[in-house]
Coordinates of N, CA and C and ligand atoms in Angstrom, one line a residue:
M46 N 33.1 23.1 -59.2 CA 32.7 22.6 -60.6 C 31.2 22.6 -60.8
K47 N 30.8 22.9 -62.0 CA 29.3 22.9 -62.3 C 29.1 22.0 -63.5
L48 N 28.1 21.2 -63.4 CA 27.7 20.4 -64.5 C 26.3 20.7 -64.9
Y49 N 26.1 21.2 -66.2 CA 24.8 21.3 -66.7 C 24.3 20.0 -67.3
S50 N 23.2 19.5 -66.8 CA 22.8 18.1 -67.1 C 21.3 18.0 -67.2
Y51 N 20.9 16.9 -67.7 CA 19.4 16.6 -67.7 C 19.4 15.1 -67.3
Y52 N 18.5 14.8 -66.4 CA 18.7 13.4 -65.8 C 18.7 12.3 -66.8
R53 N 18.0 12.5 -67.9 CA 17.8 11.4 -68.9 C 18.8 11.5 -70.1
S54 N 19.6 12.5 -70.1 CA 20.5 12.7 -71.2 C 21.7 11.7 -71.1
S55 N 21.8 10.9 -72.1 CA 22.9 9.9 -72.0 C 24.3 10.5 -72.1
S56 N 24.4 11.7 -72.7 CA 25.7 12.3 -72.8 C 26.1 12.9 -71.5
A57 N 25.1 13.5 -70.8 CA 25.4 14.0 -69.4 C 25.7 12.9 -68.4
Y58 N 24.9 11.8 -68.6 CA 25.1 10.6 -67.8 C 26.5 10.1 -67.8
R59 N 27.2 10.1 -69.0 CA 28.6 9.7 -69.1 C 29.4 10.5 -68.2
V60 N 29.2 11.9 -68.3 CA 30.1 12.8 -67.5 C 29.8 12.6 -66.0
R61 N 28.6 12.4 -65.6 CA 28.3 12.1 -64.2 C 29.1 10.9 -63.7
I62 N 29.1 9.8 -64.5 CA 29.9 8.6 -64.1 C 31.4 9.0 -64.0
A63 N 31.9 9.7 -64.9 CA 33.3 10.1 -64.9 C 33.7 10.9 -63.6
L64 N 32.8 11.9 -63.3 CA 33.1 12.7 -62.1 C 33.0 11.9 -60.9
N65 N 32.0 11.0 -60.8 CA 31.9 10.1 -59.6 C 33.1 9.2 -59.5
H66 N 33.6 8.7 -60.7 CA 34.7 7.8 -60.7 C 36.0 8.5 -60.1
K67 N 36.1 9.8 -60.5 CA 37.2 10.5 -60.0 C 37.0 11.1 -58.6
Q68 N 35.8 10.9 -58.1 CA 35.4 11.4 -56.8 C 35.5 12.9 -56.7
I69 N 35.0 13.5 -57.8 CA 35.0 15.0 -57.9 C 33.5 15.4 -57.6
S70 N 33.3 16.3 -56.6 CA 32.0 16.7 -56.4 C 31.7 17.9 -57.3
Y71 N 30.4 18.1 -57.6 CA 30.0 19.2 -58.5 C 28.6 19.7 -58.2
D72 N 28.4 20.9 -58.6 CA 27.0 21.5 -58.5 C 26.2 21.0 -59.7
Y73 N 25.0 20.5 -59.5 CA 24.2 20.0 -60.6 C 23.3 21.1 -61.1
K74 N 23.5 21.5 -62.3 CA 22.6 22.6 -62.9 C 21.7 21.9 -63.9
A75 N 20.4 21.8 -63.5 CA 19.4 21.1 -64.4 C 19.0 21.9 -65.5
V76 N 19.0 21.3 -66.7 CA 18.5 22.0 -67.9 C 17.4 21.1 -68.5
H77 N 16.2 21.5 -68.4 CA 15.1 20.7 -68.8 C 15.0 20.7 -70.3
L78 N 15.2 19.5 -71.0 CA 15.3 19.5 -72.4 C 14.0 19.5 -73.1
L79 N 12.9 19.3 -72.3 CA 11.6 19.3 -73.0 C 10.6 20.4 -72.6
K80 N 10.8 21.0 -71.4 CA 9.9 22.0 -71.0 C 9.9 23.3 -71.9
D81 N 8.8 23.8 -72.3 CA 8.7 25.0 -73.1 C 9.6 25.0 -74.3
G82 N 9.6 23.9 -75.0 CA 10.5 23.9 -76.2 C 12.0 23.6 -75.8
G83 N 12.2 23.4 -74.6 CA 13.6 23.0 -74.2 C 14.4 24.2 -73.6
E84 N 14.8 24.1 -72.3 CA 15.6 25.2 -71.8 C 17.0 25.3 -72.5
Q85 N 17.4 24.2 -73.1 CA 18.7 24.3 -73.8 C 18.7 25.3 -75.0
N86 N 17.5 25.6 -75.5 CA 17.4 26.5 -76.6 C 17.2 28.0 -76.2
K87 N 17.1 28.2 -74.9 CA 16.9 29.6 -74.4 C 18.2 30.4 -74.4
D88 N 18.1 31.7 -74.5 CA 19.4 32.5 -74.6 C 20.3 32.2 -73.3
A89 N 19.6 32.1 -72.2 CA 20.4 32.0 -71.0 C 21.4 30.7 -71.1
Y90 N 20.9 29.7 -71.8 CA 21.8 28.5 -71.9 C 22.6 28.5 -73.1
T91 N 22.2 29.1 -74.2 CA 23.0 29.0 -75.4 C 24.2 30.0 -75.3
K92 N 24.2 30.8 -74.3 CA 25.4 31.6 -74.0 C 26.4 30.7 -73.3
V93 N 25.9 29.7 -72.6 CA 26.8 28.7 -72.0 C 27.3 27.7 -73.0
N94 N 26.3 27.2 -73.8 CA 26.6 26.2 -74.8 C 25.9 26.5 -76.1
P95 N 26.6 27.1 -77.1 CA 26.0 27.5 -78.3 C 25.4 26.4 -79.1
K96 N 25.8 25.2 -78.8 CA 25.2 24.0 -79.5 C 23.9 23.6 -78.9
A97 N 23.5 24.2 -77.8 CA 22.2 24.0 -77.2 C 22.0 22.5 -76.8
E98 N 23.1 22.0 -76.1 CA 23.0 20.6 -75.7 C 23.6 20.5 -74.3
V99 N 23.2 19.5 -73.6 CA 24.0 19.1 -72.4 C 24.8 17.9 -72.7
P100 N 25.9 17.6 -72.0 CA 26.4 18.4 -70.9 C 27.3 19.6 -71.2
T101 N 27.4 20.5 -70.2 CA 28.5 21.5 -70.2 C 29.1 21.4 -68.8
L102 N 30.4 21.4 -68.8 CA 31.1 21.4 -67.5 C 31.9 22.7 -67.4
V103 N 31.7 23.3 -66.2 CA 32.4 24.6 -65.9 C 33.3 24.3 -64.7
D104 N 34.6 24.5 -64.9 CA 35.6 24.3 -63.9 C 36.5 25.5 -63.9
K105 N 36.5 26.2 -62.7 CA 37.3 27.5 -62.6 C 37.0 28.4 -63.8
N106 N 37.9 28.7 -64.7 CA 37.5 29.6 -65.8 C 37.4 28.9 -67.1
I107 N 37.2 27.5 -67.0 CA 37.1 26.8 -68.3 C 35.6 26.3 -68.4
S108 N 35.0 26.5 -69.6 CA 33.7 25.9 -69.8 C 33.8 25.0 -71.0
L109 N 33.4 23.8 -70.9 CA 33.6 22.8 -71.9 C 32.3 22.1 -72.2
S110 N 32.0 21.9 -73.5 CA 30.9 21.0 -73.9 C 31.6 19.8 -74.6
Q111 N 30.8 18.9 -75.1 CA 31.3 17.7 -75.7 C 31.9 16.7 -74.7
S112 N 31.2 15.6 -74.5 CA 31.6 14.7 -73.4 C 33.0 14.1 -73.6
V113 N 33.5 13.9 -74.9 CA 34.8 13.4 -75.1 C 35.8 14.4 -74.7
A114 N 35.6 15.7 -75.0 CA 36.5 16.7 -74.6 C 36.6 16.9 -73.1
I115 N 35.4 16.7 -72.5 CA 35.3 16.8 -71.0 C 36.1 15.6 -70.4
F116 N 36.0 14.4 -70.9 CA 36.8 13.3 -70.4 C 38.3 13.5 -70.5
F117 N 38.7 14.1 -71.7 CA 40.1 14.3 -71.9 C 40.6 15.4 -70.9
Y118 N 39.8 16.4 -70.7 CA 40.1 17.5 -69.7 C 40.2 16.9 -68.3
L119 N 39.3 16.1 -67.9 CA 39.3 15.5 -66.6 C 40.6 14.7 -66.4
D120 N 40.9 13.9 -67.4 CA 42.1 13.1 -67.2 C 43.4 13.9 -67.1
R121 N 43.4 15.1 -67.7 CA 44.6 15.9 -67.7 C 44.6 16.8 -66.5
A122 N 43.5 17.3 -66.1 CA 43.4 18.2 -65.0 C 43.4 17.5 -63.6
Y123 N 42.8 16.3 -63.6 CA 42.6 15.5 -62.4 C 43.2 14.1 -62.7
I124 N 44.5 13.9 -62.4 CA 45.1 12.7 -63.0 C 44.8 11.4 -62.3
E125 N 44.3 11.5 -61.1 CA 44.0 10.3 -60.4 C 42.8 9.6 -61.1
K126 N 42.9 8.2 -61.0 CA 41.8 7.4 -61.5 C 41.4 7.7 -63.0
Q127 N 42.4 7.4 -63.9 CA 42.3 7.8 -65.3 C 41.0 7.1 -65.9
L128 N 40.5 7.9 -66.8 CA 39.3 7.4 -67.6 C 39.7 6.6 -68.8
F129 N 40.8 7.1 -69.4 CA 41.3 6.4 -70.6 C 42.6 5.7 -70.2
P130 N 42.9 4.5 -70.9 CA 44.2 3.9 -70.7 C 45.3 4.8 -71.2
K131 N 46.5 4.8 -70.6 CA 47.5 5.7 -71.0 C 48.2 5.3 -72.3
H132 N 48.4 4.0 -72.5 CA 49.4 3.6 -73.5 C 48.8 3.1 -74.8
L133 N 49.6 3.2 -75.8 CA 49.2 2.7 -77.2 C 49.3 1.1 -77.1
P134 N 48.4 0.4 -77.7 CA 47.2 0.8 -78.4 C 45.9 0.8 -77.6
D135 N 46.1 0.7 -76.3 CA 44.8 0.6 -75.5 C 44.1 1.9 -75.5
F136 N 44.8 3.1 -75.5 CA 44.1 4.4 -75.6 C 43.3 4.4 -76.9
E137 N 43.9 4.1 -78.0 CA 43.2 4.2 -79.3 C 42.0 3.2 -79.3
K138 N 42.2 2.0 -78.8 CA 41.1 1.0 -78.8 C 39.9 1.5 -77.9
C139 N 40.3 2.1 -76.8 CA 39.2 2.6 -75.9 C 38.5 3.8 -76.6
L140 N 39.3 4.6 -77.3 CA 38.6 5.8 -78.0 C 37.7 5.2 -79.1
E141 N 38.2 4.2 -79.8 CA 37.3 3.6 -80.8 C 36.0 3.2 -80.3
L142 N 36.0 2.5 -79.1 CA 34.7 2.1 -78.5 C 33.9 3.3 -78.1
V143 N 34.5 4.3 -77.5 CA 33.8 5.5 -77.2 C 33.2 6.2 -78.4
E144 N 33.9 6.2 -79.5 CA 33.4 6.9 -80.7 C 32.2 6.1 -81.4
I145 N 32.2 4.8 -81.2 CA 31.1 4.0 -81.7 C 29.8 4.5 -81.1
I146 N 29.9 4.9 -79.8 CA 28.7 5.4 -79.2 C 28.6 6.9 -79.5
N147 N 29.7 7.6 -79.2 CA 29.6 9.1 -79.2 C 29.3 9.7 -80.6
S148 N 30.0 9.2 -81.6 CA 29.7 9.8 -83.0 C 28.9 8.9 -83.8
G149 N 28.9 7.6 -83.5 CA 28.2 6.6 -84.4 C 26.8 6.2 -84.0
T150 N 26.4 6.5 -82.8 CA 25.1 6.0 -82.3 C 24.2 7.1 -81.7
Q151 N 24.7 7.7 -80.6 CA 23.9 8.7 -79.9 C 23.4 9.9 -80.8
P152 N 24.2 10.4 -81.7 CA 23.7 11.6 -82.5 C 22.5 11.3 -83.3
L153 N 22.4 10.0 -83.8 CA 21.3 9.6 -84.6 C 19.9 9.5 -83.9
Q154 N 20.0 9.5 -82.6 CA 18.8 9.4 -81.8 C 18.6 10.6 -80.9
N155 N 19.4 11.6 -81.2 CA 19.3 12.8 -80.3 C 18.0 13.6 -80.6
L156 N 17.5 14.2 -79.5 CA 16.2 14.9 -79.5 C 16.1 15.8 -80.8
S157 N 17.1 16.7 -81.1 CA 16.9 17.7 -82.1 C 16.8 17.0 -83.5
V158 N 17.4 15.8 -83.7 CA 17.3 15.0 -84.9 C 15.9 14.5 -85.0
L159 N 15.4 13.9 -83.9 CA 14.1 13.3 -84.0 C 13.0 14.4 -84.2
K160 N 13.2 15.5 -83.6 CA 12.2 16.6 -83.7 C 12.2 17.0 -85.2
K161 N 13.3 17.1 -85.8 CA 13.4 17.6 -87.2 C 12.7 16.5 -88.1
L162 N 13.0 15.2 -87.9 CA 12.4 14.2 -88.7 C 10.9 14.2 -88.6
K163 N 10.4 14.5 -87.3 CA 8.9 14.4 -87.1 C 8.3 15.7 -87.7
K164 N 8.9 16.8 -87.5 CA 8.2 18.1 -87.9 C 8.4 18.4 -89.4
E165 N 9.5 18.1 -89.9 CA 9.8 18.6 -91.3 C 9.7 17.4 -92.3
F166 N 10.0 16.2 -91.8 CA 10.0 15.0 -92.7 C 8.7 14.2 -92.4
L167 N 8.0 14.6 -91.5 CA 6.7 14.1 -91.2 C 6.6 12.6 -90.9
I168 N 7.7 12.1 -90.3 CA 7.7 10.6 -90.0 C 6.7 10.4 -88.8
S169 N 6.1 9.2 -88.7 CA 5.2 8.9 -87.7 C 6.0 8.5 -86.4
E170 N 5.3 8.4 -85.3 CA 5.9 7.9 -84.1 C 6.5 6.5 -84.2
D171 N 5.8 5.7 -84.9 CA 6.3 4.3 -85.1 C 7.6 4.3 -86.0
Q172 N 7.6 5.2 -87.0 CA 8.8 5.3 -87.8 C 10.0 5.9 -87.0
K173 N 9.7 6.8 -86.1 CA 10.7 7.4 -85.3 C 11.3 6.3 -84.4
I174 N 10.5 5.5 -83.8 CA 11.0 4.4 -82.9 C 11.8 3.4 -83.8
E175 N 11.3 3.1 -85.0 CA 12.1 2.1 -85.8 C 13.5 2.7 -86.2
W176 N 13.5 4.0 -86.5 CA 14.8 4.7 -86.8 C 15.7 4.5 -85.6
C177 N 15.3 4.9 -84.4 CA 16.1 4.8 -83.3 C 16.6 3.4 -83.0
R178 N 15.7 2.5 -83.0 CA 16.1 1.1 -82.7 C 17.1 0.6 -83.7
Y179 N 16.9 0.9 -85.0 CA 17.9 0.5 -86.0 C 19.3 1.0 -85.8
F180 N 19.4 2.3 -85.5 CA 20.8 2.9 -85.3 C 21.4 2.5 -84.0
I181 N 20.6 2.4 -82.9 CA 21.1 2.0 -81.6 C 21.6 0.6 -81.7
D182 N 20.8 -0.3 -82.4 CA 21.2 -1.7 -82.5 C 22.5 -1.9 -83.3
K183 N 22.6 -1.1 -84.4 CA 23.8 -1.2 -85.2 C 25.1 -0.8 -84.4
G184 N 24.9 0.3 -83.6 CA 26.1 0.7 -82.8 C 26.4 -0.3 -81.8
L185 N 25.4 -0.8 -81.1 CA 25.7 -1.8 -80.0 C 26.3 -3.1 -80.6
E186 N 25.8 -3.5 -81.7 CA 26.4 -4.7 -82.3 C 27.9 -4.5 -82.6
A187 N 28.3 -3.4 -83.1 CA 29.7 -3.1 -83.4 C 30.5 -3.1 -82.1
F188 N 29.9 -2.4 -81.1 CA 30.6 -2.3 -79.8 C 30.8 -3.8 -79.2
N189 N 29.7 -4.6 -79.3 CA 29.8 -5.9 -78.8 C 30.9 -6.7 -79.5
T190 N 31.1 -6.5 -80.8 CA 32.1 -7.2 -81.5 C 33.5 -6.7 -81.2
K191 N 33.7 -5.4 -81.0 CA 35.0 -4.8 -80.9 C 35.5 -4.8 -79.4
C192 N 34.6 -4.9 -78.4 CA 35.1 -4.8 -77.1 C 35.7 -6.2 -76.7
S193 N 36.3 -6.2 -75.5 CA 37.0 -7.4 -75.0 C 36.0 -8.5 -74.8
N194 N 36.5 -9.7 -75.1 CA 35.6 -10.9 -74.9 C 35.7 -11.5 -73.5
D195 N 36.7 -11.0 -72.8 CA 36.8 -11.5 -71.4 C 37.2 -10.4 -70.5
G196 N 37.2 -10.7 -69.2 CA 37.4 -9.6 -68.2 C 36.0 -9.0 -67.9
P197 N 35.9 -8.3 -66.8 CA 34.6 -7.7 -66.5 C 34.2 -6.5 -67.3
F198 N 35.2 -5.8 -67.9 CA 34.8 -4.5 -68.5 C 35.1 -4.5 -70.0
A199 N 34.7 -3.4 -70.7 CA 34.8 -3.3 -72.1 C 36.3 -3.4 -72.6
M200 N 37.2 -2.9 -71.8 CA 38.6 -3.0 -72.2 C 39.3 -4.2 -71.5
G201 N 38.6 -5.0 -70.8 CA 39.2 -6.1 -70.1 C 39.1 -5.9 -68.6
S202 N 40.3 -5.8 -68.0 CA 40.3 -5.9 -66.5 C 39.9 -4.5 -65.8
N203 N 40.1 -3.4 -66.5 CA 39.9 -2.1 -65.8 C 38.7 -1.4 -66.4
V204 N 37.9 -0.7 -65.5 CA 36.8 0.1 -65.9 C 37.4 1.4 -66.6
T205 N 36.9 1.7 -67.8 CA 37.4 2.8 -68.6 C 36.2 3.7 -69.1
A206 N 36.6 4.7 -69.9 CA 35.6 5.5 -70.5 C 34.7 4.7 -71.4
A207 N 35.2 3.6 -72.0 CA 34.3 2.8 -72.9 C 33.1 2.3 -72.1
D208 N 33.3 1.9 -70.9 CA 32.1 1.4 -70.1 C 31.2 2.6 -69.8
M209 N 31.8 3.8 -69.5 CA 31.1 5.0 -69.1 C 30.2 5.5 -70.3
F210 N 30.7 5.2 -71.5 CA 29.8 5.6 -72.7 C 28.8 4.5 -73.0
L211 N 29.2 3.3 -72.7 CA 28.3 2.2 -73.0 C 27.0 2.2 -72.2
L212 N 27.2 2.3 -70.8 CA 26.0 2.1 -70.0 C 24.9 3.1 -70.3
P213 N 25.2 4.4 -70.4 CA 24.1 5.3 -70.8 C 23.4 4.9 -72.1
Q214 N 24.2 4.4 -73.1 CA 23.6 4.0 -74.4 C 22.7 2.8 -74.2
L215 N 23.1 1.9 -73.2 CA 22.2 0.7 -72.9 C 20.9 1.2 -72.3
Y216 N 21.1 2.2 -71.4 CA 19.9 2.7 -70.8 C 18.9 3.2 -71.9
N217 N 19.4 3.9 -72.9 CA 18.6 4.4 -74.0 C 18.0 3.2 -74.8
A218 N 18.8 2.2 -75.0 CA 18.3 1.1 -75.8 C 17.2 0.4 -75.1
K219 N 17.2 0.4 -73.7 CA 16.1 -0.2 -73.0 C 14.9 0.7 -73.1
R220 N 15.0 2.0 -73.2 CA 13.9 2.8 -73.4 C 13.2 2.5 -74.7
F221 N 14.0 2.1 -75.7 CA 13.4 1.8 -77.0 C 13.1 0.3 -77.1
E222 N 13.2 -0.4 -75.9 CA 12.8 -1.8 -75.8 C 13.6 -2.7 -76.8
L223 N 14.8 -2.5 -76.9 CA 15.7 -3.3 -77.8 C 16.0 -4.6 -77.0
D224 N 16.1 -5.7 -77.8 CA 16.5 -7.0 -77.2 C 18.0 -7.0 -77.1
L225 N 18.5 -7.0 -75.9 CA 20.0 -6.9 -75.7 C 20.6 -8.3 -75.3
T226 N 19.7 -9.3 -75.2 CA 20.2 -10.6 -74.7 C 21.1 -11.2 -75.7
K227 N 21.0 -10.8 -77.0 CA 21.9 -11.4 -77.9 C 23.4 -10.9 -77.8
Y228 N 23.6 -9.8 -77.1 CA 24.9 -9.3 -76.9 C 25.6 -9.7 -75.6
E229 N 26.3 -10.8 -75.7 CA 26.8 -11.4 -74.5 C 27.8 -10.5 -73.8
N230 N 28.7 -9.9 -74.6 CA 29.7 -9.0 -74.0 C 29.0 -7.8 -73.3
L231 N 28.0 -7.3 -74.0 CA 27.4 -6.1 -73.4 C 26.7 -6.4 -72.1
Q232 N 26.1 -7.6 -72.1 CA 25.4 -8.1 -70.9 C 26.4 -8.2 -69.7
R233 N 27.5 -8.8 -70.0 CA 28.5 -9.0 -69.0 C 29.0 -7.7 -68.5
I234 N 29.3 -6.7 -69.4 CA 29.8 -5.4 -68.9 C 28.8 -4.7 -68.1
Y235 N 27.6 -4.7 -68.6 CA 26.5 -4.1 -67.8 C 26.4 -4.6 -66.4
D236 N 26.4 -6.0 -66.3 CA 26.3 -6.6 -65.0 C 27.4 -6.2 -64.0
N237 N 28.6 -6.0 -64.6 CA 29.8 -5.7 -63.8 C 29.9 -4.2 -63.4
C238 N 29.2 -3.3 -64.2 CA 29.3 -1.9 -64.0 C 28.1 -1.3 -63.1
K239 N 26.9 -1.9 -63.3 CA 25.7 -1.2 -62.9 C 25.7 -0.9 -61.4
D240 N 26.3 -1.8 -60.6 CA 26.3 -1.5 -59.1 C 27.5 -0.8 -58.6
L241 N 28.4 -0.5 -59.4 CA 29.6 0.3 -58.9 C 29.0 1.7 -58.6
D242 N 29.5 2.2 -57.5 CA 29.0 3.5 -57.0 C 29.0 4.6 -58.0
S243 N 30.1 4.7 -58.8 CA 30.2 5.8 -59.8 C 29.1 5.7 -60.8
F244 N 28.7 4.4 -61.1 CA 27.6 4.3 -62.1 C 26.2 4.4 -61.5
S245 N 26.0 3.8 -60.3 CA 24.7 3.8 -59.8 C 24.3 5.2 -59.3
K246 N 25.3 6.0 -58.8 CA 24.9 7.4 -58.4 C 24.7 8.3 -59.6
A247 N 25.1 7.9 -60.8 CA 24.9 8.7 -62.0 C 23.7 8.4 -62.7
H248 N 23.0 7.3 -62.2 CA 21.8 6.8 -63.0 C 20.7 7.9 -63.1
P249 N 20.0 7.9 -64.2 CA 18.9 8.9 -64.4 C 17.8 8.8 -63.3
D250 N 17.7 7.7 -62.7 CA 16.6 7.6 -61.6 C 16.9 8.4 -60.4
V251 N 18.1 8.8 -60.2 CA 18.5 9.4 -58.9 C 19.1 10.7 -59.0
Q252 N 18.8 11.5 -60.0 CA 19.4 12.8 -60.2 C 18.5 13.9 -59.5
P253 N 19.1 15.0 -59.2 CA 18.3 16.1 -58.6 C 17.0 16.5 -59.4
D254 N 17.1 16.4 -60.7 CA 16.0 16.7 -61.6 C 15.1 15.5 -62.0
T255 N 15.4 14.4 -61.4 CA 14.5 13.2 -61.8 C 13.1 13.5 -61.3
P256 N 12.1 13.4 -62.2 CA 10.7 13.7 -61.7 C 10.3 12.6 -60.7
Ligands
GSH124 N1 28.4 15.1 -78.7 C1 27.7 15.7 -77.6 C2 26.3 15.3 -77.6 C3 25.4 16.1 -76.7 C4 24.0 15.8 -76.9 O1 23.5 15.4 -78.0 N2 23.2 16.1 -75.8 C5 21.7 15.8 -75.9 C6 21.2 15.0 -74.8 S1 22.0 13.4 -74.7 C7 21.0 17.2 -75.9 O2 21.3 18.0 -75.1 N3 20.0 17.3 -76.8 C8 19.2 18.5 -76.8 C9 18.6 18.7 -78.1 O3 18.8 17.9 -79.1 O4 17.8 19.7 -78.2 C10 28.4 15.2 -76.3 O5 29.1 14.2 -76.3 O6 28.4 15.9 -75.2

């Protein structure tokens, strides 16, 4: 299995956690998102992923982008240690939390969005930071309200995809110096996940391409 990744990409970070959780080993293929305008934009990579983003997972003859699709694939192809709960309504509730991050938060602070805002809409660095902080905070507030109020993890007693999407977004929130102390549920989930092997080994500080 091959994972195209960038150490600081929150979307790739999710997939690294999932692969570790399932104890699947993989070849790390680094794609530098900043060097020379971004390796993701070069032909060699857009052939792999036409959306010019990481992650991309290649397994046997299957090449998949989009972390949610990758999570679904992993749960169906490698059934041990499920990422999503199996049954109704837990599956849907877990997907709801995942989507708060996946479609409701991360895309608004993605590199290509910020580049466009800066280059064509001429926003300043301060405005860029304010934009990111606003949308990240809005997403995290919703997650904090909708997740479980007790148990160690976002869905209660078991670690799930919801935690695997949350921690990378918290990592980004910290880069933007957001105050997270007001989110008690998020704090609790973070404390319970951060030292689990699957999470700590996926952390941006310890990847093959970490500077
Ligand atoms: N919905 C996609 C998001 C992927 C994504 O936005 N990746 C970012 C890094 S977190 C990226 O590669 N950005 C490159 C760019 O915007 O040029 C997923 O879940 O995999």
